[in-house]
Structures are given as C-alpha cells and as structure tokens.
PDB file of C-alpha atoms in Angstrom:
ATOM      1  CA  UNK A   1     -19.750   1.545   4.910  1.00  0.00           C
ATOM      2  CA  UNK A   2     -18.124   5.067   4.885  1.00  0.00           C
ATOM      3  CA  UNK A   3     -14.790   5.375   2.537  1.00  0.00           C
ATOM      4  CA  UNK A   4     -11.664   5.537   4.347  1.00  0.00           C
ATOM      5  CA  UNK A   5      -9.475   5.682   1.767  1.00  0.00           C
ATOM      6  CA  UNK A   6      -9.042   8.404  -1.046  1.00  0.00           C
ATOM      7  CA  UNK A   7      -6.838   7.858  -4.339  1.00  0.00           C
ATOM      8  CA  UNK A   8      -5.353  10.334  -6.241  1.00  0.00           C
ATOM      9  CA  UNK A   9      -2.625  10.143  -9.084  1.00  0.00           C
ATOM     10  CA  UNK A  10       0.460  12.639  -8.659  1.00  0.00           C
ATOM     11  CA  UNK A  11       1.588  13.195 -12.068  1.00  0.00           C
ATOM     12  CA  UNK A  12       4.742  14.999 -11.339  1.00  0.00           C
ATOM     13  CA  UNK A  13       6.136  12.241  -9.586  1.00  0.00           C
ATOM     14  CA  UNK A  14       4.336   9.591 -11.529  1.00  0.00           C
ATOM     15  CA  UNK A  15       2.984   8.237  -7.708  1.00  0.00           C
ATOM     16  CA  UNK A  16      -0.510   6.504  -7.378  1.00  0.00           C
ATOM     17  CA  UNK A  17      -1.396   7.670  -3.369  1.00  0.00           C
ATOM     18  CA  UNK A  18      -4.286   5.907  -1.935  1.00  0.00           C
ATOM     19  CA  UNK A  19      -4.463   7.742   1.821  1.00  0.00           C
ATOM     20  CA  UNK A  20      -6.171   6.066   4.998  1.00  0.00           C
ATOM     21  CA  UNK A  21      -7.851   7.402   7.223  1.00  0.00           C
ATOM     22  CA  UNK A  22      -9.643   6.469  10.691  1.00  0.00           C
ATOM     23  CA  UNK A  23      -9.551   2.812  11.513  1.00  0.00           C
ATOM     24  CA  UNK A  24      -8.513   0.694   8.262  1.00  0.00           C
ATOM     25  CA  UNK A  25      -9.372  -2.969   9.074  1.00  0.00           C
ATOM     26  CA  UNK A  26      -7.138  -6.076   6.914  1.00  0.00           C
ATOM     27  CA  UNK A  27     -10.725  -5.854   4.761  1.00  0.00           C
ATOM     28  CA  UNK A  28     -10.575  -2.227   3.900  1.00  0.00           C
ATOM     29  CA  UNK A  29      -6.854  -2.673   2.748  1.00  0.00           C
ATOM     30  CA  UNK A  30      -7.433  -5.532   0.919  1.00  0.00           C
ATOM     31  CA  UNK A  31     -10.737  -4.245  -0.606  1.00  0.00           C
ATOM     32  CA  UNK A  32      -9.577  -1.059  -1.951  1.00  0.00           C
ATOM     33  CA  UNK A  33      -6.823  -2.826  -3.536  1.00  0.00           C
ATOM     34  CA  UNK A  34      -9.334  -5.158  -5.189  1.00  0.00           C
ATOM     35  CA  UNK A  35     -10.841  -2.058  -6.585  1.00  0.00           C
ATOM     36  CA  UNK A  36      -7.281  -1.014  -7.503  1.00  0.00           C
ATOM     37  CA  UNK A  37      -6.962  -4.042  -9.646  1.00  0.00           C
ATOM     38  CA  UNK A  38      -9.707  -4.502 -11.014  1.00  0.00           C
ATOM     39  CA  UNK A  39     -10.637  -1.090 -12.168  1.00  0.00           C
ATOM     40  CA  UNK A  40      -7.501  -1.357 -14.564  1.00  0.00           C
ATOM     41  CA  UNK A  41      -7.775   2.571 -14.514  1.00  0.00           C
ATOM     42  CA  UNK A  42      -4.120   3.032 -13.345  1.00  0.00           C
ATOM     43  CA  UNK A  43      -2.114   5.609 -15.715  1.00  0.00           C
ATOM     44  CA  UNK A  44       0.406   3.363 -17.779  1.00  0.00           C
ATOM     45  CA  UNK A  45       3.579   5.391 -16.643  1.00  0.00           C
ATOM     46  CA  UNK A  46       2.785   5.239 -12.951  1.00  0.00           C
ATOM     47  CA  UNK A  47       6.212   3.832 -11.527  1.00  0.00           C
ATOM     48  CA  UNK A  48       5.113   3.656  -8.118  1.00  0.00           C
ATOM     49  CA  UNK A  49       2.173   2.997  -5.259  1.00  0.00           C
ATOM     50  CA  UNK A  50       2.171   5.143  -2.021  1.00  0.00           C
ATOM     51  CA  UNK A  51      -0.038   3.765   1.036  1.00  0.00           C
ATOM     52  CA  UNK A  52      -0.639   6.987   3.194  1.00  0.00           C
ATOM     53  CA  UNK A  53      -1.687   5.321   7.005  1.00  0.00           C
ATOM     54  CA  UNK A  54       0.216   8.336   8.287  1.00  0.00           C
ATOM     55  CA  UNK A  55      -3.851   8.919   9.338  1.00  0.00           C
ATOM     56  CA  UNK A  56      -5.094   5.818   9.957  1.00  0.00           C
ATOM     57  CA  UNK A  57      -5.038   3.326  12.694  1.00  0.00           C
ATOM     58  CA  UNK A  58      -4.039  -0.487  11.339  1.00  0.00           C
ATOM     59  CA  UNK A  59      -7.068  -2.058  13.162  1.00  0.00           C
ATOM     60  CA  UNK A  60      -6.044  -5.509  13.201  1.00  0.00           C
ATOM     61  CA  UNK A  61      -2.747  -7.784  14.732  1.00  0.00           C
ATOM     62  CA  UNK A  62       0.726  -7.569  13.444  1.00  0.00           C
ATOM     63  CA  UNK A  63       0.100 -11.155  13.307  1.00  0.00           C
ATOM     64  CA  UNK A  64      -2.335 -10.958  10.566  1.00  0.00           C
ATOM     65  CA  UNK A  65       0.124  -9.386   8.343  1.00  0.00           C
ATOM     66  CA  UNK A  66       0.113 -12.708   6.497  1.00  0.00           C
ATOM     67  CA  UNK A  67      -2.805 -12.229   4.857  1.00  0.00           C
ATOM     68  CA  UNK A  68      -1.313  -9.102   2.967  1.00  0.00           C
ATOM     69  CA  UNK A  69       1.838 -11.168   2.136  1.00  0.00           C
ATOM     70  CA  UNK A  70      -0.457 -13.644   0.663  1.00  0.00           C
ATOM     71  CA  UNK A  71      -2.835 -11.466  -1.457  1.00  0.00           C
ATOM     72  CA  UNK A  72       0.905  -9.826  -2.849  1.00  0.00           C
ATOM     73  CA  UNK A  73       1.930 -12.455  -3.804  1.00  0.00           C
ATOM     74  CA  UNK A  74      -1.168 -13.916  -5.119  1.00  0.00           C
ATOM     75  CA  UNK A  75      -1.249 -10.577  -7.395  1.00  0.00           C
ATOM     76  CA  UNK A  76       2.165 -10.501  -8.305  1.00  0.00           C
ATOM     77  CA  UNK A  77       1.481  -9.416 -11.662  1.00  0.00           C
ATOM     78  CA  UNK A  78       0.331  -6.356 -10.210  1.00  0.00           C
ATOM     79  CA  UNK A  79       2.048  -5.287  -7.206  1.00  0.00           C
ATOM     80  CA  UNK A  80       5.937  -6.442  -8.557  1.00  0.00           C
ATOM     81  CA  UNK A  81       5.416  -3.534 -11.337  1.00  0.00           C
ATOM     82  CA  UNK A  82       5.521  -1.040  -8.560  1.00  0.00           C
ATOM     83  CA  UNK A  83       8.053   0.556  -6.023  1.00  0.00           C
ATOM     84  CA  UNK A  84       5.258   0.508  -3.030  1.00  0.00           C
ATOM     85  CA  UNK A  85       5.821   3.710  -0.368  1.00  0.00           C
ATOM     86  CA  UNK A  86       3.874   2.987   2.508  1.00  0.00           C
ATOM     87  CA  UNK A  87       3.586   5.727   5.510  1.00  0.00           C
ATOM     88  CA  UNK A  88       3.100   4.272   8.696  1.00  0.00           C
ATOM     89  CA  UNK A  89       3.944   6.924  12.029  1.00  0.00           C
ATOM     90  CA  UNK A  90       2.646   5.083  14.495  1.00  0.00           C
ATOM     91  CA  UNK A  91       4.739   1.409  15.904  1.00  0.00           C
ATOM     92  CA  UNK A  92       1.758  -0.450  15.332  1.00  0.00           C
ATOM     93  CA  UNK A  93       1.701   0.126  11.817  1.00  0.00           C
ATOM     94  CA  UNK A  94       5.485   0.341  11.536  1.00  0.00           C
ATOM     95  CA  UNK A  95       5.696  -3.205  12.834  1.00  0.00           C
ATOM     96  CA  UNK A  96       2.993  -4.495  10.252  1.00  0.00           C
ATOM     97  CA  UNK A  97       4.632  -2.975   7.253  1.00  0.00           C
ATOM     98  CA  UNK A  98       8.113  -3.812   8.188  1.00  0.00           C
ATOM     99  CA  UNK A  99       6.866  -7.962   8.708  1.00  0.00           C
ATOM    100  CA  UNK A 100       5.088  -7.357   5.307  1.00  0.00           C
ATOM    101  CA  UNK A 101       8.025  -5.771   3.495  1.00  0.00           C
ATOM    102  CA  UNK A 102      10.730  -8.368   4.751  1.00  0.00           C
ATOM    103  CA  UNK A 103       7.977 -11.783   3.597  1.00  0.00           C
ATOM    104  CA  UNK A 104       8.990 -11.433  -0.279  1.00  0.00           C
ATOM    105  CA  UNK A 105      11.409 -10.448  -2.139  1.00  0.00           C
ATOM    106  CA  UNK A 106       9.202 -10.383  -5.758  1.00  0.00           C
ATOM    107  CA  UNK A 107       7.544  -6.873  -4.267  1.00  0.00           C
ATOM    108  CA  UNK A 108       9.270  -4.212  -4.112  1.00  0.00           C
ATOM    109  CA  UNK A 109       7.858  -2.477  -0.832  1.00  0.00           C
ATOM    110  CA  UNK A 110       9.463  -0.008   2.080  1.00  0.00           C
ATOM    111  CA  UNK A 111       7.861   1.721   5.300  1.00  0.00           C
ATOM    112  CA  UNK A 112       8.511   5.667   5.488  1.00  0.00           C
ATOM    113  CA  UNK A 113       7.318   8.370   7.873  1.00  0.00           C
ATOM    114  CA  UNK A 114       6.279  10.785   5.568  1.00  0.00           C
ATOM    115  CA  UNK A 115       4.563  10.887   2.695  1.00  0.00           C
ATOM    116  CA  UNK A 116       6.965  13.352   1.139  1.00  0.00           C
ATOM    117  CA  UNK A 117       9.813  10.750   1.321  1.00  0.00           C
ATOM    118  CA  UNK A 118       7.811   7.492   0.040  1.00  0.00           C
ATOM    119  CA  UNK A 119       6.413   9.919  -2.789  1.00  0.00           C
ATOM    120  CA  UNK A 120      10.508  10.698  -3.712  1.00  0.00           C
ATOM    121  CA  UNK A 121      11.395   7.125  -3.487  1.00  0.00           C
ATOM    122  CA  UNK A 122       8.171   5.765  -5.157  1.00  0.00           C
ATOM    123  CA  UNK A 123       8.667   7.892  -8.158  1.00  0.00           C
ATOM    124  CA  UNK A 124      12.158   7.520  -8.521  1.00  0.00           C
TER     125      UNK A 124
END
C-alpha cells in the first residue's frame, strides 16, 4: 500500500500535522493514527493535532463516521490531550468532521478550511 499521509511536527506553533492525500479510506485514518499512538514519538509540548484532508478525498459514508467517534473515545487518553484542527474543503468531508466533532464532548476537535487557521487554533 502506497502512504497517503505525511507527518511532520511544526515547532513554532507546537502543531503535530499529519496531511492526506488522494483517497483516505476509514482504514487509512484509523491506521495512521494507530501508528500515531503507538509510536509514542510525539514531542511532549505538542498542544495540538492538525488533520490536513484539504488534499484528500474521505472515501467512505458520512454514515461511517461512527467508527471514528468510537476509536476517540476508545483512546481518550490520547486524543482529549489535544486541540484537534482538521481541514476538510470539500462538503463531503465537511459533513464527516462536523458529525464527528459534535459525538463527544471529552475531545476537543473543530473542522477548518485551511490549514493556516486549524494550525493558529491548534497551537493556541
């Protein structure tokens, strides 16, 4: 399987970005994050998580947006210590993030279109 997702730390404004690209199936999301996790390789005074899509075509039903809900909360450890940006330009993706964003209140998570303004607010 080709990568379709890069990640790169910003250490001005203390942002983790992992960027999309292509078509991004609910496997590729939730695998990278595994990696994410798992790696345990995130700088300490990262305050925030920015999900570029602005790229990338959410290749699977709004309805499945569940599944991310679930895997949040099931890592709650994890995801509640960040401010999570995520850049979706497309209504597709919009739709998906919004329903994700509005499930649970214990992550703290908000759609943008551009990666410039989910990198302010992430870091903030």
């Amino acid at each position: 399987m080709d990568t379709k997702y890069s990640i790169h730390y910003d250490e001005t404004q203390k942002v983790v970005i992992e960027k999309y690209s292509d078509k991004v199936s609910l496997n590729d999301v939730i695998s990278s994050w595994e990696k994410m996790i798992k790696s345990k390789s995130l700088p300490g005074e990262a305050r925030g998580l920015v999900l570029d899509c602005g790229n990338a075509h959410l290749d699977f039903p709004a309805s499945e947006h569940q599944k991310i809900v679930e895997y949040y909360r099931k890592n709650i450890e994890f995801f509640g210590k960040y401010k999570i940006g995520i850049v979706a330009n497309t209504p597709h993706n919009i739709v998906i993030v919004m329903l994700v964003a509005q499930a649970d209140n214990r992550y703290y998570l908000r759609p943008f279109t551009s990666l410039k303004a989910a990198m302010e607010w992430a870091g903030c």
